[in-house]
Every structure is written in structure tokens, then in C-alpha cells.
CSV table of C-alpha atoms in Angstrom, one decimal:
chain,number,residue,atom,x,y,z
A,1,UNK,CA,28.7,-2.7,5.7
A,2,UNK,CA,29.2,0.4,7.8
A,3,UNK,CA,26.9,3.3,7.1
A,4,UNK,CA,29.7,5.6,5.8
A,5,UNK,CA,30.9,2.9,3.5
A,6,UNK,CA,27.4,2.3,2.2
A,7,UNK,CA,26.8,6.0,1.5
A,8,UNK,CA,30.2,6.3,-0.2
A,9,UNK,CA,29.6,3.3,-2.5
A,10,UNK,CA,26.2,4.6,-3.4
A,11,UNK,CA,27.6,8.0,-4.2
A,12,UNK,CA,30.4,6.7,-6.4
A,13,UNK,CA,28.1,4.4,-8.3
A,14,UNK,CA,25.4,7.0,-8.8
A,15,UNK,CA,27.7,9.9,-9.8
A,16,UNK,CA,29.1,7.6,-12.5
A,17,UNK,CA,25.6,7.0,-13.7
A,18,UNK,CA,24.8,10.7,-13.8
A,19,UNK,CA,28.1,11.5,-15.6
A,20,UNK,CA,27.3,8.9,-18.2
A,21,UNK,CA,23.7,10.3,-18.6
A,22,UNK,CA,22.4,7.0,-17.3
A,23,UNK,CA,20.4,8.6,-14.5
A,24,UNK,CA,16.6,8.2,-14.1
A,25,UNK,CA,14.1,10.9,-14.7
A,26,UNK,CA,11.0,10.8,-12.6
A,27,UNK,CA,8.1,11.4,-15.1
A,28,UNK,CA,5.4,11.1,-12.4
A,29,UNK,CA,6.3,14.2,-10.3
A,30,UNK,CA,3.9,16.5,-12.1
A,31,UNK,CA,1.4,13.8,-13.2
A,32,UNK,CA,-2.1,14.6,-12.1
A,33,UNK,CA,-2.9,10.9,-12.5
A,34,UNK,CA,-0.4,9.8,-9.9
A,35,UNK,CA,-2.5,8.0,-7.3
A,36,UNK,CA,0.3,6.3,-5.3
A,37,UNK,CA,-0.3,6.6,-1.5
A,38,UNK,CA,0.9,4.7,1.5
A,39,UNK,CA,1.6,5.0,5.2
A,40,UNK,CA,5.0,6.0,6.6
A,41,UNK,CA,6.6,6.5,10.0
A,42,UNK,CA,9.0,9.4,9.7
A,43,UNK,CA,11.1,12.0,11.5
A,44,UNK,CA,11.8,15.5,10.5
A,45,UNK,CA,15.1,17.5,10.7
A,46,UNK,CA,15.0,20.6,12.9
A,47,UNK,CA,14.7,24.1,11.5
A,48,UNK,CA,18.5,24.7,11.7
A,49,UNK,CA,19.2,21.7,9.6
A,50,UNK,CA,16.4,22.5,7.2
A,51,UNK,CA,17.9,26.0,6.8
A,52,UNK,CA,21.3,24.6,5.9
A,53,UNK,CA,19.7,22.2,3.4
A,54,UNK,CA,17.8,25.1,1.7
A,55,UNK,CA,21.1,27.0,1.4
A,56,UNK,CA,22.5,24.2,-0.7
A,57,UNK,CA,19.3,23.8,-2.7
A,58,UNK,CA,19.3,27.6,-3.5
A,59,UNK,CA,22.7,27.1,-5.1
A,60,UNK,CA,21.6,24.1,-7.1
A,61,UNK,CA,18.4,25.8,-8.2
A,62,UNK,CA,20.5,28.5,-9.9
A,63,UNK,CA,22.2,25.9,-12.0
A,64,UNK,CA,19.3,23.5,-12.6
A,65,UNK,CA,16.1,25.4,-11.8
A,66,UNK,CA,13.8,22.8,-13.4
A,67,UNK,CA,14.6,19.8,-11.2
A,68,UNK,CA,12.4,18.9,-8.2
A,69,UNK,CA,13.6,20.4,-4.9
A,70,UNK,CA,12.1,19.5,-1.6
A,71,UNK,CA,10.5,22.2,0.4
A,72,UNK,CA,11.1,22.6,4.2
A,73,UNK,CA,7.6,21.2,4.8
A,74,UNK,CA,8.4,18.0,2.9
A,75,UNK,CA,11.9,17.2,4.2
A,76,UNK,CA,12.0,14.0,6.2
A,77,UNK,CA,13.8,10.8,7.1
A,78,UNK,CA,11.9,7.6,6.7
A,79,UNK,CA,11.9,5.6,9.9
A,80,UNK,CA,9.9,2.8,8.2
A,81,UNK,CA,7.7,2.6,5.2
A,82,UNK,CA,4.7,0.7,6.7
A,83,UNK,CA,2.7,0.5,3.6
A,84,UNK,CA,4.8,1.4,0.5
A,85,UNK,CA,2.9,3.7,-1.8
A,86,UNK,CA,0.8,2.0,-4.4
A,87,UNK,CA,-2.0,3.0,-6.8
A,88,UNK,CA,-5.4,3.3,-5.2
A,89,UNK,CA,-4.5,2.8,-1.5
A,90,UNK,CA,-6.7,4.8,0.8
A,91,UNK,CA,-7.3,5.1,4.6
A,92,UNK,CA,-10.7,3.4,4.2
A,93,UNK,CA,-8.9,0.1,3.6
A,94,UNK,CA,-7.4,-0.1,7.1
A,95,UNK,CA,-8.1,0.5,10.8
A,96,UNK,CA,-5.8,3.4,11.6
A,97,UNK,CA,-6.1,2.8,15.3
A,98,UNK,CA,-4.5,-0.6,14.9
A,99,UNK,CA,-1.4,0.9,13.3
A,100,UNK,CA,-1.1,3.6,16.0
A,101,UNK,CA,-1.3,0.9,18.6
A,102,UNK,CA,1.4,-1.2,16.9
A,103,UNK,CA,3.8,1.8,16.6
A,104,UNK,CA,3.2,2.8,20.2
A,105,UNK,CA,4.1,-0.7,21.3
A,106,UNK,CA,7.3,-0.5,19.2
A,107,UNK,CA,8.5,2.8,20.7
A,108,UNK,CA,7.9,1.6,24.3
A,109,UNK,CA,11.1,2.2,26.4
A,110,UNK,CA,12.9,4.2,23.7
A,111,UNK,CA,14.0,7.8,24.2
A,112,UNK,CA,15.1,10.7,22.1
A,113,UNK,CA,18.1,10.2,19.7
A,114,UNK,CA,20.3,12.3,17.6
A,115,UNK,CA,20.8,12.3,13.8
A,116,UNK,CA,23.8,14.1,12.4
A,117,UNK,CA,23.2,15.4,8.9
A,118,UNK,CA,26.5,15.5,7.1
A,119,UNK,CA,27.5,15.3,3.5
A,120,UNK,CA,25.7,14.2,0.3
A,121,UNK,CA,25.1,10.9,-1.4
A,122,UNK,CA,23.0,10.1,-4.4
A,123,UNK,CA,21.1,7.5,-6.3
A,124,UNK,CA,20.6,7.3,-10.1
A,125,UNK,CA,17.3,9.3,-9.6
A,126,UNK,CA,18.0,11.7,-6.7
A,127,UNK,CA,20.3,13.6,-4.4
A,128,UNK,CA,20.3,12.9,-0.6
A,129,UNK,CA,21.7,14.4,2.6
A,130,UNK,CA,23.4,11.7,4.6
A,131,UNK,CA,22.2,11.0,8.2
A,132,UNK,CA,24.4,9.4,10.9
A,133,UNK,CA,23.3,8.0,14.2
A,134,UNK,CA,25.0,8.4,17.6
A,135,UNK,CA,23.5,5.2,19.0
A,136,UNK,CA,21.3,2.2,18.1
A,137,UNK,CA,17.9,3.7,19.1
A,138,UNK,CA,16.7,4.0,15.5
A,139,UNK,CA,17.9,0.5,14.6
A,140,UNK,CA,16.1,-0.9,17.7
A,141,UNK,CA,12.9,1.0,16.8
A,142,UNK,CA,13.1,-0.5,13.3
A,143,UNK,CA,13.6,-4.0,14.6
A,144,UNK,CA,10.6,-3.5,17.0
A,145,UNK,CA,8.5,-2.3,14.1
A,146,UNK,CA,9.4,-5.3,11.9
A,147,UNK,CA,8.6,-7.8,14.7
A,148,UNK,CA,5.4,-6.2,15.9
A,149,UNK,CA,3.9,-5.6,12.4
A,150,UNK,CA,4.9,-9.1,11.3
A,151,UNK,CA,3.0,-10.5,14.3
A,152,UNK,CA,0.0,-8.1,13.9
A,153,UNK,CA,-1.6,-9.5,10.8
A,154,UNK,CA,-2.1,-6.0,9.5
A,155,UNK,CA,-1.5,-5.0,5.9
A,156,UNK,CA,2.1,-3.9,5.6
A,157,UNK,CA,5.0,-4.1,3.2
A,158,UNK,CA,7.9,-3.6,5.5
A,159,UNK,CA,11.2,-4.6,3.8
A,160,UNK,CA,9.4,-5.7,0.7
A,161,UNK,CA,11.4,-3.3,-1.5
A,162,UNK,CA,14.5,-3.3,0.6
A,163,UNK,CA,15.6,-3.4,4.2
A,164,UNK,CA,16.0,0.2,5.3
A,165,UNK,CA,19.3,0.9,7.1
A,166,UNK,CA,20.1,4.5,6.5
A,167,UNK,CA,18.9,7.8,7.8
A,168,UNK,CA,19.1,9.9,4.7
A,169,UNK,CA,16.8,12.7,3.5
A,170,UNK,CA,16.0,13.0,-0.2
A,171,UNK,CA,16.4,16.7,-1.2
A,172,UNK,CA,16.5,16.7,-5.1
A,173,UNK,CA,14.8,14.5,-7.7
A,174,UNK,CA,15.6,14.6,-11.4
A,175,UNK,CA,12.5,15.4,-13.4
A,176,UNK,CA,14.2,16.4,-16.6
A,177,UNK,CA,17.5,16.1,-18.4
A,178,UNK,CA,20.3,18.0,-16.6
A,179,UNK,CA,21.2,21.0,-18.7
A,180,UNK,CA,24.3,22.1,-16.7
A,181,UNK,CA,25.4,18.7,-15.4
A,182,UNK,CA,29.1,19.4,-14.8
A,183,UNK,CA,28.4,22.6,-12.9
A,184,UNK,CA,25.7,20.9,-10.9
A,185,UNK,CA,28.0,18.0,-9.9
A,186,UNK,CA,30.8,20.4,-8.9
A,187,UNK,CA,28.5,22.0,-6.3
A,188,UNK,CA,27.4,18.5,-5.2
A,189,UNK,CA,31.1,17.4,-4.8
A,190,UNK,CA,31.9,20.6,-2.9
A,191,UNK,CA,29.2,19.7,-0.3
A,192,UNK,CA,30.2,16.0,-0.2
A,193,UNK,CA,31.2,16.3,3.5
A,194,UNK,CA,29.3,19.5,4.4
A,195,UNK,CA,27.9,19.6,7.9
A,196,UNK,CA,24.2,20.5,7.9
A,197,UNK,CA,23.8,20.1,11.7
A,198,UNK,CA,22.5,17.7,14.3
A,199,UNK,CA,18.8,17.2,15.1
A,200,UNK,CA,17.6,15.7,18.4
A,201,UNK,CA,14.6,13.6,17.6
A,202,UNK,CA,11.9,13.8,20.3
A,203,UNK,CA,8.9,13.2,18.0
A,204,UNK,CA,8.1,10.8,15.2
A,205,UNK,CA,5.1,10.9,13.0
A,206,UNK,CA,2.8,8.3,11.4
A,207,UNK,CA,1.5,9.8,8.1
A,208,UNK,CA,-0.7,8.9,5.2
A,209,UNK,CA,1.3,10.2,2.2
A,210,UNK,CA,2.0,10.4,-1.5
A,211,UNK,CA,5.3,9.3,-3.0
A,212,UNK,CA,7.0,12.6,-2.5
A,213,UNK,CA,5.7,13.5,1.0
A,214,UNK,CA,4.1,16.7,-0.3
A,215,UNK,CA,2.4,18.6,2.5
A,216,UNK,CA,-0.8,19.1,0.4
A,217,UNK,CA,-1.3,15.4,0.3
A,218,UNK,CA,0.1,14.3,3.7
A,219,UNK,CA,-2.3,13.6,6.5
A,220,UNK,CA,-0.8,13.2,10.0
A,221,UNK,CA,-2.3,10.2,11.7
A,222,UNK,CA,-0.5,10.4,15.0
A,223,UNK,CA,2.6,12.1,16.6
A,224,UNK,CA,4.5,10.0,19.1
A,225,UNK,CA,6.7,11.5,21.8
A,226,UNK,CA,9.9,9.6,22.6
């Protein structure tokens, strides 16, 4: 399935869920007891793209101020979830140097690439900005990571939940019942094909993170130049 088609189907199915009040509310966002941590390789949109995303979020906040909106510092695209977040995971359980070495091996020979952020899609629990790729660099990087981590013997959970194919950035999560659902969805639909800009990815980051990639919990383990 092509990426555009995948995003479209996800959008249609999820909007139906939201319209039918069958969406999922994340009850752990504000939970002090949430102890889910993991390791992620990610990229970050540039400041222009972030600015465009925040313009959209400002409109949505006026309608649904009590939902969870991602800050500039937390916006990201997951390149690969190396260790998916789980309760009680800590850096003391692994040798970080081995993970850095495996990522470095995986990016060898790969250069910068572009991500076009255009339009919105959704899931039953969140709203996402769609990302599109000009070439297969990200796909090649992901394949390298799968192969190299599989052969490494290191703790990892790559593709355990699902095989990542997209380049989306989550921007809103539902943390309570939507009070102005129809108005909220009108703004979403209006931005269905909105252009947020194109980012050239020169750097990717290996981070230790919580489920929401909040800056106060994220620890950068290494930055890699492409």
C-alpha cells in the first residue's frame, strides 16, 4: 500500500471512530505513576515546519483547550523505536555504547534526506501530521537498523508492535472527552491537505524517552550527522 493511500485509509477509519464517540482517551498523560520508558531513534522537523504546526494547534486549542498538544520541543518523527516504552526500563539495564555503535553502522553511507510535512491523518487516539519522503533513504535506514539490531543480540523490540512505514508526527492526543467535536473536526478537515513545509534531515537522535517524548524526561544519548 502506498503511503498516501495508507494515510487516507487511517484518516477515514479514525474520523468515523471519533464521530461515533468510539475514540480512545489516554488516561496516563497526567499520571505521576507512569513509568514507561524506552529508547528511540528519531528526527525532528525544522523550525519553519514546527511554526506551521503550532499555528494549527493554536486553532485547535481554542476549540478543545483540554486536550494534549505537543510542544515544539517534543515534536518528532520516529525513525525506529529501538526499545518500545515499558514500565521500569532504565539505562542501567543496557550498554548505551553498543546501541550507538549499531546505529552508526546502520547510517554508514547514507546522506541527508527530505521529509515533506503535508496534511493530517488520525488514529482513534490522536491527530498526526503526515510526512512524505522524496527518496528511499529512510526506508533503507530502517532496513539497516532491523538487520543490524537483529544480528547484535542487544535488547530491542523493533517491529514487535508493528512494522513502521510512515513518517508522521503526532501533534494532538485525546486526554478527555471532546466537548466541541464537530467544530474540532471541521478545522481538522480544513487542514487535511495543508502544507506545513519540507525539512531537510541532516541529523538524527538516539534518545532515552518517556511515552510522549516530553523534553523534561528525554535524555539525548547521541546525535548522528548524515
